[in-house]
Coordinates of C-alpha atoms in Angstrom, one line a residue:
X1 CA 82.7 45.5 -287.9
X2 CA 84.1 43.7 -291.0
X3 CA 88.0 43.1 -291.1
X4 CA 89.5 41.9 -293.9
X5 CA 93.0 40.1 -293.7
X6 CA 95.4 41.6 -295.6
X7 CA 99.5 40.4 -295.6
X8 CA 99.2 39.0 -292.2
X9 CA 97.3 42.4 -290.8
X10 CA 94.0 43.2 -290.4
X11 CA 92.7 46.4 -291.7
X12 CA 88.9 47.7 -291.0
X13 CA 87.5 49.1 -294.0
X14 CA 86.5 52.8 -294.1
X15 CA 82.9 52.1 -293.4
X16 CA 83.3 49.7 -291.1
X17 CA 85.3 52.8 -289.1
X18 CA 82.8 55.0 -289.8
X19 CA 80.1 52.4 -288.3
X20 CA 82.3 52.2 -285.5
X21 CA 82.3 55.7 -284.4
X22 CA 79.0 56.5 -284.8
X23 CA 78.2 53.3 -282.6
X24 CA 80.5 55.1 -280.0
X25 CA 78.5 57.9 -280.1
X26 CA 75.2 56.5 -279.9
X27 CA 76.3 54.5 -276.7
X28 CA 77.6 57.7 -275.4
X29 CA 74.2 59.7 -276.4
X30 CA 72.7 56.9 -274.8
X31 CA 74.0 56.7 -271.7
X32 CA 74.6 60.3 -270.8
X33 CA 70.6 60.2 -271.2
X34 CA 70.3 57.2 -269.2
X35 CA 72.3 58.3 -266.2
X36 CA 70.5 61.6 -266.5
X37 CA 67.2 60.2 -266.3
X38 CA 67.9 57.9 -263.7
X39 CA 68.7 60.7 -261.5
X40 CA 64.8 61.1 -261.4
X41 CA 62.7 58.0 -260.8
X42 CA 59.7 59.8 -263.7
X43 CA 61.4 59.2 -267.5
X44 CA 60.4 62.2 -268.7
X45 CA 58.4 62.0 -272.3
X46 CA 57.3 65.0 -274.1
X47 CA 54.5 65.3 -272.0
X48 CA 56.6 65.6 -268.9
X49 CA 58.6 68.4 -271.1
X50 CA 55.4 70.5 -272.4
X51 CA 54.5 71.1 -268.7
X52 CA 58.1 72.1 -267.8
X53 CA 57.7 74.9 -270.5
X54 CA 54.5 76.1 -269.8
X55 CA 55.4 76.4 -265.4
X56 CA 58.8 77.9 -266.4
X57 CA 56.9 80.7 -268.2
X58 CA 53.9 81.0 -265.4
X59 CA 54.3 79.2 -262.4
X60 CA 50.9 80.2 -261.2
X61 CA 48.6 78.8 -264.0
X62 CA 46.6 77.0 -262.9
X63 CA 46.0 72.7 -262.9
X64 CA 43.1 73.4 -265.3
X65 CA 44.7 75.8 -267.7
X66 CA 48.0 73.7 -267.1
X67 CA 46.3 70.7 -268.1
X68 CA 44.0 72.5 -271.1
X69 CA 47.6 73.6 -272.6
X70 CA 49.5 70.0 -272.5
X71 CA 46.4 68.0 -273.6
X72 CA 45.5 66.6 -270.8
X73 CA 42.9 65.9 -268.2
X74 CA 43.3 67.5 -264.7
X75 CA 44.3 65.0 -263.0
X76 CA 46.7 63.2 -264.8
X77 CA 48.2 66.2 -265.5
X78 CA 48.4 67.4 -261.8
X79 CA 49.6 63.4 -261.1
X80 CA 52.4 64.0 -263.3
X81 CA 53.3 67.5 -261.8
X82 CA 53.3 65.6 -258.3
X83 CA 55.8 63.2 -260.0
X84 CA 58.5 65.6 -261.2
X85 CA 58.3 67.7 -257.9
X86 CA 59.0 64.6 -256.2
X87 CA 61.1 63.7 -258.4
X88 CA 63.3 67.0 -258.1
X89 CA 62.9 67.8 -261.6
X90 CA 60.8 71.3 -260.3
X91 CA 62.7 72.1 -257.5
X92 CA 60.3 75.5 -256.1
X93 CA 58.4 78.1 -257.2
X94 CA 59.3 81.7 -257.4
X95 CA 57.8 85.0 -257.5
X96 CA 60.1 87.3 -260.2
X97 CA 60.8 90.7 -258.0
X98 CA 61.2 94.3 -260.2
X99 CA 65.1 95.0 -258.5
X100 CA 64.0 98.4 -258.8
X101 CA 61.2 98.5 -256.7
X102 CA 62.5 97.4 -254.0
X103 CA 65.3 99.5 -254.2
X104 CA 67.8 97.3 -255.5
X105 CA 67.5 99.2 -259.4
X106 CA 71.7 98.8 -260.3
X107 CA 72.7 95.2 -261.6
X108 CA 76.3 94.4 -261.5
X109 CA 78.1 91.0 -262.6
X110 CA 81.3 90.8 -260.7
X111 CA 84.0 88.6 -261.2
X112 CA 86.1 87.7 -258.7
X113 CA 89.6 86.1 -258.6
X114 CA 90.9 84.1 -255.1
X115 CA 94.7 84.9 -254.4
X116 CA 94.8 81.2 -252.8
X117 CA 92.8 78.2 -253.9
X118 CA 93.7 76.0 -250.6
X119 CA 90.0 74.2 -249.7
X120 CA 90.0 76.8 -246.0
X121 CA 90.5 79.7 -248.3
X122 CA 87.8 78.6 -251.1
X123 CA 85.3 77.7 -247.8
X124 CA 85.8 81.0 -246.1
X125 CA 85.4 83.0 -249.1
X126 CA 81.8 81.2 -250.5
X127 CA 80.8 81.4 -246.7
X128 CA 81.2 84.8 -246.4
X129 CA 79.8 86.2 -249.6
X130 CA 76.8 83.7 -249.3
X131 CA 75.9 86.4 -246.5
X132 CA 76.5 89.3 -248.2
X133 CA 72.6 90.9 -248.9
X134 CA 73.4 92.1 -251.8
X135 CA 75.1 89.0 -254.1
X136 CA 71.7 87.5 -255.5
X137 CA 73.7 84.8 -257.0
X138 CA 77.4 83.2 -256.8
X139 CA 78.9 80.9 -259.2
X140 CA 81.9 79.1 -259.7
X141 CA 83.2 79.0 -263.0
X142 CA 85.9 78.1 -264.7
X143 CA 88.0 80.8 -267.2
X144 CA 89.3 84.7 -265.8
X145 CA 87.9 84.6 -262.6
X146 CA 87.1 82.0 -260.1
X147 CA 83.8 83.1 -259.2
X148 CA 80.5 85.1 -260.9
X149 CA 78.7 87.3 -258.4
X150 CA 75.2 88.7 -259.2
X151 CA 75.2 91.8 -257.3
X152 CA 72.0 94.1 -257.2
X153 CA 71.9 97.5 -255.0
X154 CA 70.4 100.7 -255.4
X155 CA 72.9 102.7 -257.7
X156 CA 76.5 103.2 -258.7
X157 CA 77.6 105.1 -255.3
X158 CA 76.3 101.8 -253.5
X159 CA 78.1 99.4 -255.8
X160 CA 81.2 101.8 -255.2
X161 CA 80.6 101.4 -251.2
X162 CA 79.8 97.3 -251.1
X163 CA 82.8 97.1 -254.0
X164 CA 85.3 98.6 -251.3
X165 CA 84.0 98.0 -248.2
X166 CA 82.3 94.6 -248.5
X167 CA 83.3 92.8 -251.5
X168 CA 87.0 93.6 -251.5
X169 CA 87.2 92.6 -248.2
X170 CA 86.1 89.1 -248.4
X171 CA 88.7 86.3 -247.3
X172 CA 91.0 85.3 -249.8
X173 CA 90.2 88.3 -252.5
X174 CA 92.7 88.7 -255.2
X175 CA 90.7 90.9 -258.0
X176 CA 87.7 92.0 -259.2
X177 CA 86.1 92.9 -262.1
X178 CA 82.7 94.6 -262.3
X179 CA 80.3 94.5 -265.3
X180 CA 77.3 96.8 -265.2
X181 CA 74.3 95.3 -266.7
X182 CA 72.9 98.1 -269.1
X183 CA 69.8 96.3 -270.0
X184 CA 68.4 92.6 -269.8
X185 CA 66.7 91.1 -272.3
X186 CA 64.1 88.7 -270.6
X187 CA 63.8 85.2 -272.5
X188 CA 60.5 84.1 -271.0

């Protein structure tokens, strides 16, 4: 940084400022990336990221195929899948269910406010929901409410009977506010 003495005071000159603060936000960038890849002992490269994308659209392709997409040979390609499992990068593999076939054809996002935040209150509440057959997923988020339910059952009259006699009766429920999903619009 150049300073320039100026009466007594030193003053940075605008660029020097500038340099400054985009130094800041390099070593920032830098080490956000840093403490994100040392999470996982494998530093990912774009290799590393072009089999990510290709198993997060089809998790059954095959090591050949896998490896015929990313430019690679099998087995460096299946050496590096190896890695990033064990690494905890790719944490499973999943089969994608139609909700409606098995019943289940009514998605609902609930939101849900606690009365109480005390720690026994919060506990008992993501205990007991976590049981519930019908919340696919729970979140806790910040904003309106304190937690996002996925909730999948057959129809509205089952929503209406989980909503009242399940749901609303958790531990610790203060509100809740139901959003029906009218239609998804699949990214992969």
């Amino acid at each position: 940084m150049s300073v320039s003495m100026m009466g007594g005071r030193a003053q940075a000159s605008t660029r020097s400022v500038a340099t400054l603060a985009v130094n800041c936000a390099e070593l920032r960038y830098s080490f956000v990336l840093s403490s994100v890849f040392q999470q996982y002992s494998a530093v990912m490269d774009e290799v590393d990221r072009s089999i990510l994308a290709v198993l997060e659209r089809n998790g059954r392709i095959s090591n050949n195929e896998l490896a015929a997409q990313v430019g690679l040979s099998p087995s460096p390609c299946l050496r590096r899948v190896r890695q990033l499992e064990e690494a905890g990068v790719i944490r499973g593999y999943r089969a994608q269910i139609d909700p409606a076939a098995i019943g289940r054809g009514l998605r609902v996002f609930a939101g849900v406010r606690l009365m109480r935040h005390t720690r026994p209150d919060v506990v008992a509440f993501e205990r007991e929901v976590m049981d519930l057959p019908e919340v696919i997923a729970c979140h806790h988020i910040t904003g309106n409410f304190d937690y996002l339910l996925q909730v999948e059952v057959a129809d509205l009259p089952a929503y209406e009977e989980f909503h009242a006699n399940q749901l609303a009766a958790l531990p610790g429920v203060g509100t809740v506010n139901s959003f029906v999903i009218m239609k998804t619009l699949d990214s992969l």
